Coordinates of C-alpha atoms and ligand atoms in Angstrom, one line a residue:
X9 CA -3.9 -13.5 -1.4
X10 CA -1.5 -10.7 -0.3
X11 CA -3.1 -7.3 0.5
X12 CA -3.0 -5.2 -2.6
X13 CA -2.4 -1.5 -1.7
X14 CA -3.8 -0.1 -4.9
X15 CA -6.4 -2.5 -6.4
X16 CA -8.0 -1.8 -9.7
X17 CA -11.6 -2.8 -9.4
X18 CA -13.9 -3.4 -12.4
X19 CA -17.6 -2.9 -11.7
X20 CA -20.0 -4.5 -14.1
X21 CA -23.6 -3.4 -14.1
X22 CA -26.1 -4.5 -16.8
X23 CA -28.8 -2.0 -17.5
X24 CA -32.3 -2.5 -18.9
X25 CA -34.8 0.2 -18.4
X26 CA -32.4 1.7 -15.8
X27 CA -31.5 5.0 -17.4
X28 CA -32.8 7.1 -14.5
X29 CA -30.5 5.2 -12.1
X30 CA -27.2 5.6 -13.9
X31 CA -26.2 9.2 -12.8
X32 CA -26.9 8.3 -9.2
X33 CA -25.1 4.9 -9.6
X34 CA -22.0 6.7 -10.9
X35 CA -22.1 9.4 -8.2
X36 CA -22.4 6.8 -5.4
X37 CA -19.6 4.7 -6.8
X38 CA -17.3 7.7 -7.0
X39 CA -18.1 8.6 -3.4
X40 CA -17.6 5.0 -2.2
X41 CA -14.2 4.9 -3.8
X42 CA -13.3 8.2 -2.2
X43 CA -13.1 6.1 1.0
X44 CA -10.7 3.7 -0.6
X45 CA -7.5 5.7 -1.1
X46 CA -5.1 4.3 -3.8
X47 CA -7.8 2.2 -5.4
X48 CA -9.1 2.8 -8.9
X49 CA -12.2 1.6 -10.7
X50 CA -13.7 1.2 -14.1
X51 CA -17.5 1.1 -14.4
X52 CA -18.6 -1.1 -17.2
X53 CA -22.2 -0.4 -18.1
X54 CA -23.8 -2.9 -20.4
X55 CA -26.9 -1.8 -22.2
X56 CA -28.9 -4.9 -22.6
X57 CA -31.0 -3.7 -25.5
X58 CA -33.1 -1.4 -23.3
X59 CA -36.1 0.1 -25.1
X60 CA -35.5 3.3 -23.1
X61 CA -32.7 5.8 -23.3
X62 CA -30.1 3.8 -21.3
X63 CA -27.5 4.0 -24.0
X64 CA -27.8 7.8 -24.5
X65 CA -27.3 8.1 -20.8
X66 CA -24.2 5.9 -20.9
X67 CA -22.8 7.9 -23.8
X68 CA -23.2 11.1 -21.8
X69 CA -21.7 9.7 -18.7
X70 CA -18.8 8.1 -20.6
X71 CA -18.0 11.6 -22.1
X72 CA -17.8 13.1 -18.6
X73 CA -15.7 10.4 -17.0
X74 CA -13.3 8.1 -18.9
X75 CA -13.6 5.5 -16.1
X76 CA -17.1 4.7 -17.4
X77 CA -17.0 2.2 -20.2
X78 CA -20.0 1.3 -22.3
X79 CA -21.1 -1.8 -24.1
X80 CA -24.2 -1.6 -26.3
X81 CA -25.6 -5.0 -27.1
X82 CA -27.4 -5.5 -30.4
X83 CA -30.6 -6.5 -28.6
X84 CA -31.9 -7.7 -25.2
X85 CA -30.0 -10.9 -24.4
X86 CA -31.0 -11.1 -20.7
X87 CA -29.3 -10.0 -17.5
X88 CA -26.8 -12.9 -17.2
X89 CA -25.7 -12.6 -20.8
X90 CA -25.2 -8.9 -20.4
X91 CA -23.1 -9.6 -17.2
X92 CA -21.0 -11.9 -19.3
X93 CA -20.4 -9.2 -21.9
X94 CA -19.2 -6.9 -19.1
X95 CA -17.1 -9.5 -17.3
X96 CA -15.4 -10.5 -20.6
X97 CA -14.3 -6.9 -21.0
X98 CA -13.3 -6.2 -17.4
X99 CA -9.5 -6.0 -16.8
X100 CA -9.4 -5.1 -13.1
X101 CA -7.6 -7.1 -10.4
X102 CA -11.1 -7.6 -8.9
X103 CA -14.5 -7.6 -10.5
X104 CA -17.7 -6.5 -8.9
X105 CA -21.0 -7.5 -10.4
X106 CA -24.0 -5.5 -9.3
X107 CA -27.5 -4.4 -10.4
X108 CA -27.7 -0.9 -11.9
X109 CA -30.9 0.0 -10.1
X110 CA -29.1 0.6 -6.8
X111 CA -30.7 -2.3 -5.1
X112 CA -27.1 -3.4 -4.7
X113 CA -25.6 -0.5 -2.8
X114 CA -22.3 0.9 -4.1
X115 CA -21.3 1.7 -0.5
X116 CA -20.9 -2.0 0.1
X117 CA -18.1 -2.4 -2.5
X118 CA -15.2 -1.3 -0.1
X119 CA -16.6 -3.7 2.5
X120 CA -16.7 -6.6 0.0
X121 CA -13.1 -5.8 -0.9
X122 CA -12.0 -5.6 2.8
X123 CA -13.8 -8.9 3.5
X124 CA -11.9 -10.6 0.6
X125 CA -8.6 -9.2 1.9
X126 CA -9.3 -10.0 5.6
X127 CA -10.5 -13.5 5.0
X128 CA -8.2 -14.3 2.1
X129 CA -11.2 -15.1 0.0
X130 CA -11.2 -15.3 -3.8
X131 CA -14.9 -14.4 -4.0
X132 CA -17.1 -12.6 -1.6
X133 CA -20.9 -12.7 -2.1
X134 CA -23.2 -10.1 -0.6
X135 CA -26.0 -11.6 1.5
X136 CA -29.2 -9.7 1.2
X137 CA -30.4 -10.4 4.7
X138 CA -33.5 -8.2 4.5
X139 CA -34.5 -8.1 0.9
X140 CA -36.3 -5.0 -0.4
X141 CA -38.4 -6.9 -2.8
X142 CA -42.1 -7.8 -3.0
X143 CA -43.1 -10.7 -0.7
X144 CA -44.1 -12.8 -3.6
X145 CA -40.6 -12.4 -5.2
X146 CA -38.8 -13.3 -2.0
X147 CA -41.0 -16.4 -1.5
X148 CA -40.5 -17.5 -5.1
X149 CA -36.8 -17.0 -4.8
X150 CA -36.8 -19.1 -1.6
X151 CA -38.7 -21.9 -3.3
X152 CA -36.3 -21.7 -6.3
X153 CA -33.2 -22.0 -4.0
X154 CA -34.7 -24.9 -2.2
X155 CA -35.3 -26.7 -5.5
X156 CA -31.8 -25.8 -6.8
X157 CA -30.3 -27.0 -3.6
X158 CA -32.2 -30.3 -3.8
X159 CA -31.4 -30.8 -7.5
X160 CA -27.8 -29.7 -7.6
X161 CA -24.8 -30.6 -5.5
X162 CA -23.9 -26.9 -4.9
X163 CA -24.7 -25.6 -1.5
X164 CA -26.4 -22.3 -2.3
X165 CA -27.1 -19.6 0.2
X166 CA -30.6 -18.4 -0.5
X167 CA -29.7 -14.7 0.4
X168 CA -27.1 -14.3 -2.4
X169 CA -27.6 -13.0 -5.9
X170 CA -25.1 -11.6 -8.3
X171 CA -23.7 -8.9 -6.1
X172 CA -20.1 -10.0 -5.4
X173 CA -16.5 -9.3 -5.8
X174 CA -14.3 -11.9 -7.5
X175 CA -10.5 -12.0 -8.1
X176 CA -9.0 -12.0 -11.5
X177 CA -8.2 -15.7 -11.1
X178 CA -11.9 -16.6 -10.5
X179 CA -13.0 -14.4 -13.4
X180 CA -10.5 -16.0 -15.7
X181 CA -12.0 -19.4 -14.7
X182 CA -15.6 -18.1 -15.1
X183 CA -14.9 -16.8 -18.6
X184 CA -14.3 -20.4 -19.7
X185 CA -18.0 -21.3 -19.0
X186 CA -19.6 -20.5 -22.4
X187 CA -22.9 -22.4 -22.1
X188 CA -25.9 -20.4 -23.3
X189 CA -28.0 -21.0 -20.2
X190 CA -26.2 -19.2 -17.5
X191 CA -26.5 -17.6 -14.1
X192 CA -23.5 -15.5 -12.9
X193 CA -23.8 -16.5 -9.2
X194 CA -24.2 -20.2 -9.9
X195 CA -21.4 -20.2 -12.4
X196 CA -19.0 -18.5 -10.0
X197 CA -20.0 -21.0 -7.3
X198 CA -19.4 -23.9 -9.7
X199 CA -15.8 -22.6 -10.2
X200 CA -15.0 -23.3 -6.6
X201 CA -12.2 -21.3 -4.9
X202 CA -12.5 -19.8 -1.5
X203 CA -15.9 -18.2 -1.1
X204 CA -16.8 -15.7 1.6
X205 CA -20.1 -14.1 2.5
X206 CA -20.9 -10.7 3.8
X207 CA -24.3 -9.5 5.1
X208 CA -25.2 -6.3 3.4
X209 CA -28.1 -3.9 3.4
X210 CA -30.3 -4.4 0.3
X211 CA -31.6 -1.2 -1.2
X212 CA -35.0 -0.3 -2.6
X213 CA -35.1 0.2 -6.4
X214 CA -33.9 3.8 -7.0
X215 CA -36.3 4.4 -9.9
X216 CA -38.5 2.5 -12.3
X217 CA -39.7 -0.9 -11.6
X218 CA -38.4 -4.4 -11.8
X219 CA -38.2 -5.9 -15.3
X220 CA -39.0 -9.3 -13.8
X221 CA -42.7 -9.9 -13.7
X222 CA -44.0 -12.9 -11.9
X223 CA -44.2 -14.8 -15.1
X224 CA -40.6 -13.8 -16.1
X225 CA -39.3 -14.8 -12.7
X226 CA -41.0 -18.2 -12.9
X227 CA -39.6 -18.6 -16.4
X228 CA -36.1 -17.7 -15.3
X229 CA -36.3 -20.2 -12.5
X230 CA -37.4 -23.0 -14.8
X231 CA -34.6 -22.0 -17.2
X232 CA -32.0 -22.3 -14.5
X233 CA -33.4 -25.5 -13.0
X234 CA -33.6 -27.4 -16.3
X235 CA -31.0 -25.0 -17.8
X236 CA -33.1 -24.5 -20.9
X237 CA -36.0 -23.1 -22.8
X238 CA -38.0 -24.3 -25.7
X239 CA -41.5 -23.0 -25.9
X240 CA -43.3 -25.7 -28.0
X241 CA -41.9 -28.4 -25.7
X242 CA -43.0 -26.5 -22.6
X243 CA -46.4 -26.3 -24.2
X244 CA -46.4 -30.1 -24.4
X245 CA -45.9 -30.3 -20.7
X246 CA -48.8 -27.8 -20.1
X247 CA -51.1 -29.7 -22.4
X248 CA -50.1 -33.0 -20.7
X249 CA -50.8 -31.7 -17.2
X250 CA -54.1 -30.1 -18.3
X251 CA -55.3 -33.4 -19.8
X252 CA -54.3 -35.2 -16.6
X253 CA -56.1 -32.7 -14.5
X254 CA -59.2 -32.8 -16.6
X255 CA -59.1 -36.6 -16.5
X256 CA -58.8 -36.4 -12.8
X257 CA -62.0 -34.2 -12.5
X258 CA -63.7 -36.4 -15.1
X259 CA -62.7 -39.5 -13.1
X260 CA -64.2 -38.0 -9.9
X261 CA -67.4 -37.3 -11.8
X262 CA -67.5 -40.8 -13.2
X263 CA -66.9 -42.4 -9.8
X264 CA -69.7 -40.4 -8.3
X265 CA -71.9 -41.3 -11.1
X266 CA -71.0 -45.0 -10.7
X267 CA -71.8 -44.8 -7.0
X268 CA -75.1 -43.2 -7.4
X269 CA -76.4 -44.4 -10.7
X270 CA -75.9 -47.8 -12.3
X271 CA -73.4 -47.9 -15.2
X272 CA -74.1 -50.6 -17.8
X273 CA -70.6 -51.9 -18.6
X274 CA -68.4 -52.7 -15.6
X275 CA -64.8 -51.6 -15.7
X276 CA -65.5 -48.9 -18.2
X277 CA -64.9 -46.0 -15.7
X278 CA -61.4 -47.1 -14.7
X279 CA -60.3 -47.8 -18.3
X280 CA -61.4 -44.5 -19.6
X281 CA -59.9 -42.6 -16.6
X282 CA -56.6 -44.3 -16.8
X283 CA -56.3 -43.9 -20.6
X284 CA -56.8 -40.1 -20.3
X285 CA -54.7 -39.8 -17.2
X286 CA -51.7 -41.8 -18.5
X287 CA -51.9 -40.1 -21.9
X288 CA -51.6 -36.8 -20.1
X289 CA -48.6 -38.0 -18.0
X290 CA -46.9 -39.4 -21.1
X291 CA -47.2 -36.1 -22.9
X292 CA -46.0 -34.2 -19.8
X293 CA -42.9 -36.4 -19.4
X294 CA -42.1 -36.3 -23.1
X295 CA -42.2 -32.5 -22.7
X296 CA -39.7 -32.7 -19.9
X297 CA -37.4 -34.9 -22.0
X298 CA -38.0 -32.3 -24.7
X299 CA -36.8 -29.5 -22.4
X300 CA -33.5 -31.3 -22.0
X301 CA -33.3 -32.0 -25.7
X302 CA -34.0 -28.3 -26.4
X303 CA -31.1 -27.4 -24.1
X304 CA -28.8 -29.7 -26.0
X305 CA -30.0 -28.1 -29.2
X306 CA -29.3 -24.6 -27.9
X307 CA -25.8 -25.6 -26.7
X308 CA -24.7 -27.4 -29.9
X309 CA -25.5 -24.4 -32.0
X310 CA -22.6 -22.7 -30.2
X311 CA -23.9 -19.2 -30.8
X312 CA -22.2 -16.2 -29.2
X313 CA -23.5 -15.3 -25.8
X314 CA -24.2 -11.8 -26.9
X315 CA -23.6 -9.5 -29.9
X316 CA -22.1 -6.0 -29.4
X317 CA -23.2 -3.1 -31.4
X318 CA -20.8 -0.6 -30.0
X319 CA -18.3 -0.1 -27.2
X320 CA -17.2 3.1 -25.5
X321 CA -13.9 4.1 -23.8
X322 CA -12.2 0.7 -24.1
X323 CA -8.6 0.9 -25.2
X324 CA -9.4 -0.8 -28.6
X325 CA -12.8 -1.0 -30.1
X326 CA -13.9 -4.6 -29.5
X327 CA -16.4 -6.5 -31.4
X328 CA -18.7 -9.2 -30.1
X329 CA -16.9 -12.1 -28.4
Ligands
LIG16 N1 -31.4 -6.5 -16.5 C1 -30.8 -6.7 -17.7 N2 -31.5 -7.4 -18.7 C2 -32.8 -7.8 -18.6 C3 -33.4 -7.5 -17.3 C4 -32.7 -6.9 -16.3 O1 -29.6 -6.4 -17.9 O2 -33.4 -8.3 -19.5 C5 -30.7 -5.8 -15.4 C6 -31.3 -4.6 -14.8 O3 -30.9 -3.4 -15.5 C7 -30.8 -4.6 -13.4 C8 -30.6 -6.0 -13.1 O4 -30.6 -6.7 -14.3 O5 -29.5 -3.9 -13.3 C9 -31.8 -6.5 -12.2 O6 -33.0 -6.3 -12.9 P1 -34.3 -5.9 -12.1 O7 -34.0 -4.8 -11.2 O8 -35.3 -5.6 -13.1 O9 -34.7 -7.2 -11.4 P2 -34.9 -7.5 -9.8 O10 -34.0 -6.6 -9.0 O11 -36.3 -7.2 -9.6 O12 -34.6 -8.9 -9.7
LIG17 MG1 -33.8 -4.6 -9.2

C-alpha cells in the first residue's frame, strides 16, 4: 500500500468499568498523534453496558472534543461484541482496536502505523512480549493459545491480543463476519491479508481491576474453542465427568475390597464400575455434542450482535446494526 501522507485513523476502545481511565486515554492519544503530523483520528468509545459511570464520562469527553464518538450499548454484550459495534461505525483509512484501560499503550499507535507502512502490511498486531498481567492469567492464556493452535489451522502468535491496526480493506472484510461467537483478533487473522507483528510494551492497568475473573477467562476460552455457550448443556458435561470421577474412586475402593476381602459374586465389581464410568462418559460426550448444537442454535437465531441505545458525535444518529 502506498504511503498515505495524512491518514485518518479510527481508534476503537470498548469500555466496561473503565470510566477512570478515559480522560487519561484521551490525553495520551492526543499526545501520541501530536507526533504524527498530518494524521487525524477519531476515538470511538463503546460503553458495553458498564454498571459504573463510563457513559457519563464519554458524554463529557465528547462535548469537549468532537473527535470523540460514543456508542452506548443497551446492556453488557461482551468485549468482542462491543468492539464490533465500534468497528462497524469506524470510517478511518485505518482502524486501531485497543483496550480502554491503558494496558495497550496509545504511544504505540504511531509505531503500529509506521510498521504497516514500512512493511506494506494490511494488519499489524502488537505483541505483548512482557505481559503485565497476573501469572495465572498469562499461563491460562498460553494454554488457551496452545489448544487453539492445535484445534484450528490458524497459526496464532500467543503474545497477540486485540491491539492492532488494520486497513480499511481488512475491516470491510471483517465486518462481513456476523457470527455471534466472536473474537476480534481471531476474526481478523481468519480474513487473511498481509499480517505483520510489532513487539510493544504492555502497560499495567491504569485504574480499576480486570473484569475477567479466573472463571470468566476460562469461560471465554471455552467459548472461543467450541465457539459457543449453553449452560444446561455444559452442566451435562460437568455431571458426566463428576459421575465418572466418582465411579473411578468407587472402583478403586471396590478393587481394594476385592483384594483384601472376599466378594461373593465374581465379576460384579467390573460390571458395576464400567456401568457407572461409561454412563458418565456418555453424558459428558452428549454434553459436548450439545455444546455444538447450542452454537448452531445461537447462530440460526441470527440476532443482532449488539443493540445501541445512543450514539454521540456521529454524522447521523445510527441505530443498532
Ligand atoms: N470490556 C468490555 N466488556 C466486558 C469486559 C471488558 O468492553 O464485558 C473491555 C474493558 O473495558 C477493556 C477491555 O475490554 O477495555 C479489556 O478488559 P479487561 O481490562 O477487564 O480485561 P484484561 O485486560 O484483564 O484481559
Ligand atoms: Mg485490561
